[in-house]
Coordinates of C-alpha atoms in Angstrom, one line a residue:
R17 CA 97.2 -34.8 77.0
F18 CA 96.9 -31.4 75.5
R19 CA 98.8 -28.1 76.1
V20 CA 96.2 -25.3 76.3
P21 CA 97.0 -22.6 73.7
S22 CA 96.6 -18.9 74.3
L23 CA 93.0 -18.1 73.3
V24 CA 92.7 -14.6 74.6
G25 CA 92.1 -12.2 71.8
M26 CA 90.6 -14.8 69.5
S27 CA 86.9 -14.9 68.7
V28 CA 84.6 -17.6 70.1
E29 CA 84.1 -18.8 66.5
E30 CA 87.8 -19.3 66.0
V31 CA 88.3 -21.1 69.3
R32 CA 85.6 -23.7 69.0
P33 CA 87.0 -25.8 66.1
I34 CA 90.5 -25.7 67.7
L35 CA 89.3 -27.1 71.0
Q36 CA 86.9 -29.6 69.4
Q37 CA 89.7 -31.0 67.3
A38 CA 91.7 -31.6 70.5
T39 CA 88.6 -33.1 72.2
I40 CA 88.6 -30.3 74.8
A41 CA 85.3 -29.1 76.1
V42 CA 84.4 -25.4 76.0
S43 CA 82.5 -23.8 78.8
L44 CA 81.6 -20.1 78.2
D45 CA 81.3 -17.8 81.1
G46 CA 79.1 -14.9 79.9
A47 CA 78.5 -14.2 76.2
D48 CA 78.5 -17.0 73.7
H49 CA 80.0 -14.8 71.0
G50 CA 82.6 -12.0 70.8
V51 CA 86.3 -12.0 71.7
I52 CA 87.9 -14.1 74.5
I53 CA 89.1 -11.8 77.3
S54 CA 90.1 -14.5 79.8
Q55 CA 90.6 -18.3 80.0
N56 CA 91.0 -20.9 82.7
P57 CA 93.3 -22.8 82.7
E58 CA 96.0 -20.5 81.5
A59 CA 97.9 -20.9 78.3
G60 CA 100.6 -23.5 78.5
T61 CA 98.8 -25.7 81.1
V62 CA 98.7 -29.4 80.2
V63 CA 95.3 -31.0 80.6
E64 CA 93.7 -34.3 79.9
K65 CA 91.5 -34.7 76.8
G66 CA 87.9 -34.0 77.7
T67 CA 88.8 -31.3 80.2
A68 CA 86.6 -28.2 80.1
I69 CA 88.3 -24.9 79.4
V70 CA 86.4 -21.9 80.8
L71 CA 86.4 -19.0 78.5
T72 CA 85.0 -15.5 79.1
A73 CA 84.0 -13.6 76.0
D74 CA 83.1 -10.0 75.6
P75 CA 80.8 -9.3 72.7
T76 CA 81.6 -5.6 72.8
V77 CA 85.4 -6.1 72.2
K78 CA 86.4 -5.9 68.5
E79 CA 89.3 -7.9 67.1
K80 CA 92.2 -6.0 65.8
P81 CA 93.3 -6.8 62.3
A82 CA 96.7 -8.5 62.3
A83 CA 98.3 -5.6 60.3
Q84 CA 97.2 -3.1 62.9
E85 CA 98.6 -5.1 65.8
K86 CA 102.0 -5.4 64.0
S87 CA 102.1 -1.6 63.3
E88 CA 101.3 -0.8 66.9
S89 CA 103.9 -3.1 68.3
T90 CA 106.5 -1.7 65.9
S91 CA 105.6 1.9 66.9
E92 CA 105.8 1.0 70.6
R93 CA 109.3 -0.3 70.2
G94 CA 110.4 2.9 68.6
Q95 CA 109.3 5.1 71.5

């Protein structure tokens, strides 16, 4: 059994090795590159090995650098 991680916001290239290591199949709905904008099943769901996870990627969405995400969340807390 495998607990599905949160994959939204990661690139398709980052996700493939994570799921392959867990023997989880990847089914892409839409583009085969870009940033994951949705997933099914949701993060936290426990699935059997070999289960397909359906990912939707948007090739036009750019990943935010981790430093930028941290500064934005810090500035949001201050408001």
